[in-house]
Coordinates of N, CA and C in Angstrom, one line a residue:
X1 N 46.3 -20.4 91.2 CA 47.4 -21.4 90.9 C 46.8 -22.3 89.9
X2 N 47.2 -22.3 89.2 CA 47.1 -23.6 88.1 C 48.2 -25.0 88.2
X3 N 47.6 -26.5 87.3 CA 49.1 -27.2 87.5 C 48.7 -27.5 86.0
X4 N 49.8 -28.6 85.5 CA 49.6 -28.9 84.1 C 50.8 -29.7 84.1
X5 N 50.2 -30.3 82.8 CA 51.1 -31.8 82.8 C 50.5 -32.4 81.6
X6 N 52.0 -32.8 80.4 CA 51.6 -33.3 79.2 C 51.8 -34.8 78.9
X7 N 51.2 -35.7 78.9 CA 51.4 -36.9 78.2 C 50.4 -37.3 76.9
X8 N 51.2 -38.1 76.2 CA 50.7 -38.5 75.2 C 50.5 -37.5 73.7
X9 N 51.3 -36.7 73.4 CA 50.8 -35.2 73.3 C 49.8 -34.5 73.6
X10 N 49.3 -34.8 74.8 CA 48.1 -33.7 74.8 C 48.6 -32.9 76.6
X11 N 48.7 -31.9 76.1 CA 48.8 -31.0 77.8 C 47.3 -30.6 78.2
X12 N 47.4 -31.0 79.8 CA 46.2 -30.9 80.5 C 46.5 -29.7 81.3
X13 N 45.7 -28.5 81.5 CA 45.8 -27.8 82.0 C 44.9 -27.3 83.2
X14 N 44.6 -27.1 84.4 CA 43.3 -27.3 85.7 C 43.8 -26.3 86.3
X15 N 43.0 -25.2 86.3 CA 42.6 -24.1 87.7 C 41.5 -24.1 88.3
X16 N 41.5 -25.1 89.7 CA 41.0 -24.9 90.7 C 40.3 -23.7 91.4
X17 N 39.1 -23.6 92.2 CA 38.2 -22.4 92.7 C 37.7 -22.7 94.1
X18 N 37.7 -22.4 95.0 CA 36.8 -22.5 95.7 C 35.2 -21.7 95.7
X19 N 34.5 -22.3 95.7 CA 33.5 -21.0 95.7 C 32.6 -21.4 96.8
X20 N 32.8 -20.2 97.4 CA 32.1 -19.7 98.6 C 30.6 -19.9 98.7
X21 N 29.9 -19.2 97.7 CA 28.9 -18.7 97.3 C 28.3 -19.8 97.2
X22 N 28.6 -21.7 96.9 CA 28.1 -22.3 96.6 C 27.6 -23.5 97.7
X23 N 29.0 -23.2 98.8 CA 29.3 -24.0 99.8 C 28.7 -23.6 101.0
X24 N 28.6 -24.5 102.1 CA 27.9 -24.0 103.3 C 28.6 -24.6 104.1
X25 N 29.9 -24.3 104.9 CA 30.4 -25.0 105.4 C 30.3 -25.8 107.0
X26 N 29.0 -24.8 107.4 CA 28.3 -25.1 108.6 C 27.5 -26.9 108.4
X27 N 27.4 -26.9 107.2 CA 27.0 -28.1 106.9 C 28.1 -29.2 106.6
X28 N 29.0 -28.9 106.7 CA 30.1 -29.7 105.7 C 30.0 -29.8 104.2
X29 N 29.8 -28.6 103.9 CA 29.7 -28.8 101.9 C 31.0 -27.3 101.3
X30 N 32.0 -28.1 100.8 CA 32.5 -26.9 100.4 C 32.6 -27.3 98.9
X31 N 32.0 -26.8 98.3 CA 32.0 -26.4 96.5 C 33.3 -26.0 96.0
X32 N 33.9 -26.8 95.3 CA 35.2 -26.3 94.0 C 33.9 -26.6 92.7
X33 N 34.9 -25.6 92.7 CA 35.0 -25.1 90.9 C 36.2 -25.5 89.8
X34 N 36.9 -26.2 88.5 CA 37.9 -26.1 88.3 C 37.4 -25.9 86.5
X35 N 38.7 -25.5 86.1 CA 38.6 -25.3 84.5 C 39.5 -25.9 84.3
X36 N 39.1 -26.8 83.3 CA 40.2 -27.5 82.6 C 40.6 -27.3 81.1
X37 N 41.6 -27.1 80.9 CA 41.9 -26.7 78.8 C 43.0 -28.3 78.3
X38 N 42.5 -28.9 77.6 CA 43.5 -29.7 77.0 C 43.7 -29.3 75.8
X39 N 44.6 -29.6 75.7 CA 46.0 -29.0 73.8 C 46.6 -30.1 73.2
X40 N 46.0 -30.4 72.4 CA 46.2 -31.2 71.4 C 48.0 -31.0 70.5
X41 N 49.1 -31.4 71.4 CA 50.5 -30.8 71.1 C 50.8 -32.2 69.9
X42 N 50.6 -33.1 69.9 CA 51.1 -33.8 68.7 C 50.4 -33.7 67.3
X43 N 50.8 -34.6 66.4 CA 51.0 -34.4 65.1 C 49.9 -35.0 64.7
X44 N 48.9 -36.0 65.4 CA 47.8 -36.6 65.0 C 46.8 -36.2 65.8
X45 N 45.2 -36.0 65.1 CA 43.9 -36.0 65.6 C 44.1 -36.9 66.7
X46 N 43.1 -36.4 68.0 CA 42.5 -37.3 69.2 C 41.5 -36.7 69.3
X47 N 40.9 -37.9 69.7 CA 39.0 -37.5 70.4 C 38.8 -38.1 71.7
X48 N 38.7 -37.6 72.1 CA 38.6 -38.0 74.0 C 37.3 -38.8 73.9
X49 N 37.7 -39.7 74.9 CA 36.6 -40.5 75.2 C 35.8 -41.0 76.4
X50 N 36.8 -40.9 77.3 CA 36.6 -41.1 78.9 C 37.2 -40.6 79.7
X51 N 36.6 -40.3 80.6 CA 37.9 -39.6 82.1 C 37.9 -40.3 83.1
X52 N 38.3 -40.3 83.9 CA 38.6 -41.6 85.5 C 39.1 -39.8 86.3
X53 N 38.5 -39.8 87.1 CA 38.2 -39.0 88.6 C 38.7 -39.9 90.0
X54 N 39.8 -39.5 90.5 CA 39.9 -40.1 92.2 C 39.8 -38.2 92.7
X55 N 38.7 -38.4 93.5 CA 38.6 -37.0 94.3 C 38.9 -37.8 95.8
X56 N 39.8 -36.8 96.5 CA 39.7 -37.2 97.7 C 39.7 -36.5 98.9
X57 N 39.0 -36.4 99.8 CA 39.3 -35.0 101.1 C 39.6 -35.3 102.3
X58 N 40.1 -34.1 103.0 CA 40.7 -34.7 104.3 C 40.0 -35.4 105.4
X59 N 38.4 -35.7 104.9 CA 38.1 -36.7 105.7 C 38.5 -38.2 105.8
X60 N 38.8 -38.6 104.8 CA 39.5 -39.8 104.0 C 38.8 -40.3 103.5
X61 N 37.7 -39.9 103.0 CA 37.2 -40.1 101.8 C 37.3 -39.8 100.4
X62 N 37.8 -41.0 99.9 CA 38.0 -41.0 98.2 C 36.8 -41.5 97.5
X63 N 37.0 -40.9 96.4 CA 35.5 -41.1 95.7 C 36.6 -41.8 94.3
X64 N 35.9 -42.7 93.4 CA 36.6 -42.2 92.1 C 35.4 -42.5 90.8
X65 N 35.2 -41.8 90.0 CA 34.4 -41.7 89.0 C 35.5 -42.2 87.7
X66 N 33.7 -42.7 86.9 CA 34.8 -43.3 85.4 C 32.9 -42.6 85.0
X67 N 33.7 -42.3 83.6 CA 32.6 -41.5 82.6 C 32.6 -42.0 81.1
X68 N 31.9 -41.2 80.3 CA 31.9 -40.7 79.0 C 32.3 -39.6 78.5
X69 N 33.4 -39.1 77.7 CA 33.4 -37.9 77.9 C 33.9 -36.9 79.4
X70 N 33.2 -35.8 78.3 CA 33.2 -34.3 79.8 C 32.0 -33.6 79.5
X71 N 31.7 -33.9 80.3 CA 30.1 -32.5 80.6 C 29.5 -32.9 79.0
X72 N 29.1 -34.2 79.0 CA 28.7 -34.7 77.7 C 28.8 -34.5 76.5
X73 N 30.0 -34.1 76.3 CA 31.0 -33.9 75.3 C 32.3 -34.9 74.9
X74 N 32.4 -35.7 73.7 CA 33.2 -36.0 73.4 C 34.4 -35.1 72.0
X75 N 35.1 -34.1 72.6 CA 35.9 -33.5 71.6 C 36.8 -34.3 70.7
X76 N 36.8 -33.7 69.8 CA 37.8 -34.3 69.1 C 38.6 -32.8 68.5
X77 N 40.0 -33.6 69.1 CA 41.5 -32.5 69.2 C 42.2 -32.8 67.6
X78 N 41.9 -31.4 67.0 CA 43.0 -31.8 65.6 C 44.6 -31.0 66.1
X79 N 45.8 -31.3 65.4 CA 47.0 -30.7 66.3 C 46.9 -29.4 66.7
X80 N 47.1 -28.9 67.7 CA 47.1 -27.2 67.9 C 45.9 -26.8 68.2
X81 N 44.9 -27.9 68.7 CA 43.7 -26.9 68.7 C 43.3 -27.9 70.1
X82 N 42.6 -26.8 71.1 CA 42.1 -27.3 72.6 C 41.0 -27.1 72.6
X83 N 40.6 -27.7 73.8 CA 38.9 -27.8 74.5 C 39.3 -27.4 75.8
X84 N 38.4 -26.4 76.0 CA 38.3 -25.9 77.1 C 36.4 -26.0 78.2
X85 N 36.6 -26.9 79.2 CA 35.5 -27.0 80.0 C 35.6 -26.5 81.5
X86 N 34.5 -26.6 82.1 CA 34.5 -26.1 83.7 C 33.0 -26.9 84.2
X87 N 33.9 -27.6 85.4 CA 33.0 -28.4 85.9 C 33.4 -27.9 87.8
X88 N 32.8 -29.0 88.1 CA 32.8 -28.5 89.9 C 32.7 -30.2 90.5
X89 N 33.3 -30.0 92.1 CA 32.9 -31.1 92.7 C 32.7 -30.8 93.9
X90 N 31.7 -31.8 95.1 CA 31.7 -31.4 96.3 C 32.5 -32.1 97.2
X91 N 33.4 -31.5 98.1 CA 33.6 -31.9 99.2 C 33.2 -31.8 100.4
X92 N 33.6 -32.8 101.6 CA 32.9 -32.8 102.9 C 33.9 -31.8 104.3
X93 N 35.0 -31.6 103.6 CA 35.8 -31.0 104.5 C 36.8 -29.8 103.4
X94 N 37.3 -28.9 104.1 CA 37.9 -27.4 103.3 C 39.0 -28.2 102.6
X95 N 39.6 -28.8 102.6 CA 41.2 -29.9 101.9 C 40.7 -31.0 101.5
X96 N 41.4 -31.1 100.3 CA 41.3 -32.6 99.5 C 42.2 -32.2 97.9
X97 N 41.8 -32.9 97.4 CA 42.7 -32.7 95.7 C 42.2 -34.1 95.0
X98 N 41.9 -33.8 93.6 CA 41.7 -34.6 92.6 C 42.5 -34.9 91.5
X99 N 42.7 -36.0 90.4 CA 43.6 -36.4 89.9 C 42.8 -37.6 89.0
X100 N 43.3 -37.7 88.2 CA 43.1 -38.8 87.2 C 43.7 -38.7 85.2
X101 N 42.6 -39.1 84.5 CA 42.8 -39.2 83.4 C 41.9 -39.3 82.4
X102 N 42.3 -38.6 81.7 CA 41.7 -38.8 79.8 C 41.7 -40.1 79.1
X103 N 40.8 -40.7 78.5 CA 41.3 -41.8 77.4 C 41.2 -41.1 76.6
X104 N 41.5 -41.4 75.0 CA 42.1 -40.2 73.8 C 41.9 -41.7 72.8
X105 N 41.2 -41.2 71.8 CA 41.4 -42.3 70.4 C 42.3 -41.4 69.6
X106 N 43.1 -42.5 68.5 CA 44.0 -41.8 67.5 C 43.4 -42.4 66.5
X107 N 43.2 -41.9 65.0 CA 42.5 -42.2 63.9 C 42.7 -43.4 63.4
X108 N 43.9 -44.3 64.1 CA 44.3 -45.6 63.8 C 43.7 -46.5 64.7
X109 N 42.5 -46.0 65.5 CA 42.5 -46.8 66.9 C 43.1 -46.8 68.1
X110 N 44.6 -46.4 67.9 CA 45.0 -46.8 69.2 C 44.6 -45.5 70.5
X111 N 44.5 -46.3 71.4 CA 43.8 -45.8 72.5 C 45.1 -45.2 73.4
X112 N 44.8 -44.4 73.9 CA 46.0 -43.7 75.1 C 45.6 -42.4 76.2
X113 N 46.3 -42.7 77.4 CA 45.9 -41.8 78.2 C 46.8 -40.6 78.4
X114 N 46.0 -39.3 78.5 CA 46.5 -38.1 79.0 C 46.3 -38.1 80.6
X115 N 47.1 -38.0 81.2 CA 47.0 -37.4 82.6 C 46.8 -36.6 83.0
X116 N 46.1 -36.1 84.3 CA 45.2 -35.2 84.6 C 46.5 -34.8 85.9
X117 N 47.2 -33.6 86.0 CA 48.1 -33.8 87.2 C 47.2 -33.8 88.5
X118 N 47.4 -34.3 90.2 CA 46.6 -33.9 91.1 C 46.7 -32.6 90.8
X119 N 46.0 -32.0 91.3 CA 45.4 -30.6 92.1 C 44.5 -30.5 93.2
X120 N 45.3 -29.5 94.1 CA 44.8 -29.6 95.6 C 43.5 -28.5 95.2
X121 N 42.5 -28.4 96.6 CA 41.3 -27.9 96.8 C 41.6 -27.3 97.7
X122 N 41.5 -25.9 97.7 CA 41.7 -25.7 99.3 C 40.9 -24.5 99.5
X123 N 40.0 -24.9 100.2 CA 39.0 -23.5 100.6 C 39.2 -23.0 102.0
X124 N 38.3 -22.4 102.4 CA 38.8 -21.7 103.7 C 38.7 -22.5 105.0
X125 N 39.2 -22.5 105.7 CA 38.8 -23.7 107.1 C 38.1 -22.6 108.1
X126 N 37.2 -23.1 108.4 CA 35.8 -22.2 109.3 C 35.7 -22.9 110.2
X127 N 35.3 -22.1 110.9 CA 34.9 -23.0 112.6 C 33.7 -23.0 112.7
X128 N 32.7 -24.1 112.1 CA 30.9 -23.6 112.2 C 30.2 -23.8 113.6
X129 N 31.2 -23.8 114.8 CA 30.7 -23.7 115.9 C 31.0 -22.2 116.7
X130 N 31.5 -21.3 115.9 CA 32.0 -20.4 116.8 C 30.8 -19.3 116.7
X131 N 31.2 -18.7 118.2 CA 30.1 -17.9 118.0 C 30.9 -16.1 118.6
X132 N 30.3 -15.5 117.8 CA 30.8 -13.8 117.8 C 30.2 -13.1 118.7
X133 N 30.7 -13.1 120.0 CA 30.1 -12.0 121.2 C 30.6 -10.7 121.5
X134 N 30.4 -9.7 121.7 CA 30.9 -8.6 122.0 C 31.5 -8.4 124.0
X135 N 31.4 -9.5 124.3 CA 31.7 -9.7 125.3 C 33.2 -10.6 125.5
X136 N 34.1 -10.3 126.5 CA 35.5 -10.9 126.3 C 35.4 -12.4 126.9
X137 N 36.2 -13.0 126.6 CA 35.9 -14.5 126.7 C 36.7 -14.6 127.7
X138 N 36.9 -16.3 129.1 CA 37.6 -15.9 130.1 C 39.1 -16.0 129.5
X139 N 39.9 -16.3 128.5 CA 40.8 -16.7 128.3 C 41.7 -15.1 127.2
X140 N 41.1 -14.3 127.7 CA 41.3 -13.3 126.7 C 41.7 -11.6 127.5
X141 N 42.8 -11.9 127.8 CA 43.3 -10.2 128.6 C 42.7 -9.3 128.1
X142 N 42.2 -8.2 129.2 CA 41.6 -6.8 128.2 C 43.0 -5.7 128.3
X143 N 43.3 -5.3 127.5 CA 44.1 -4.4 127.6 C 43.6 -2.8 128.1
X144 N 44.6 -2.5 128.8 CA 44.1 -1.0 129.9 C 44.6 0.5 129.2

């Protein structure tokens, strides 16, 4: 699933991942993955400048980040042409979703934000206490 959402002329585009491979959920660590593409839809150059991050999971913990850039990159969008990155965040529980925003210079100075739509996180929910017996539990009919 992807979401997307244009302001300012620039559309932001985010497909979210969970990755497995990265997370340990016995510990409370589940790893996203997301790619983001922004498109430069109006008539004037922009060069990104900062992003603002609210990550939040279903523990209730919100985080929010302000930066430089992306993945230490400051692009600069001429009309019709995008930047495409992939970054990751950790959460403490399988649900949460992140959301924020771009700042964007225009060649006149003026400053403006692209919005970042939320996008939910949602990895697997695991039971890290369960344990696999080959024996039937008391709560569990054997069928005859």
């Amino acid at each position: 699933m992807h979401y997307e959402q244009a302001t300012g002329g620039i559309r932001v585009r985010v497909q979210p991942r969970f990755s497995l491979s990265d997370s340990d959920p016995e510990d409370g660590v589940y790893v996203f993955s997301y790619e983001i593409e922004m498109e430069n839809q109006g008539d004037t150059t922009a060069q990104l400048l900062f992003r603002h991050w609210k990550i939040h999971d279903s523990t209730g913990d919100d985080t929010e980040v302000d930066g430089e850039g992306v993945i230490g990159m400051k692009p600069v969008l001429q009309p019709g042409e995008s930047h495409t990155y992939q970054s990751f965040c950790v959460l403490r529980s399988p649900v949460g979703y992140m959301e924020g925003y771009y700042t964007f210079v225009r060649p006149d100075g003026e400053r403006f934000r692209a919005e970042v739509p939320r996008f939910e996180l949602n990895g697997p929910i695991i039971m890290p206490n369960a344990i696999q017996t080959d024996e039937p539990s008391d709560d569990v009919q054997e069928m005859n």
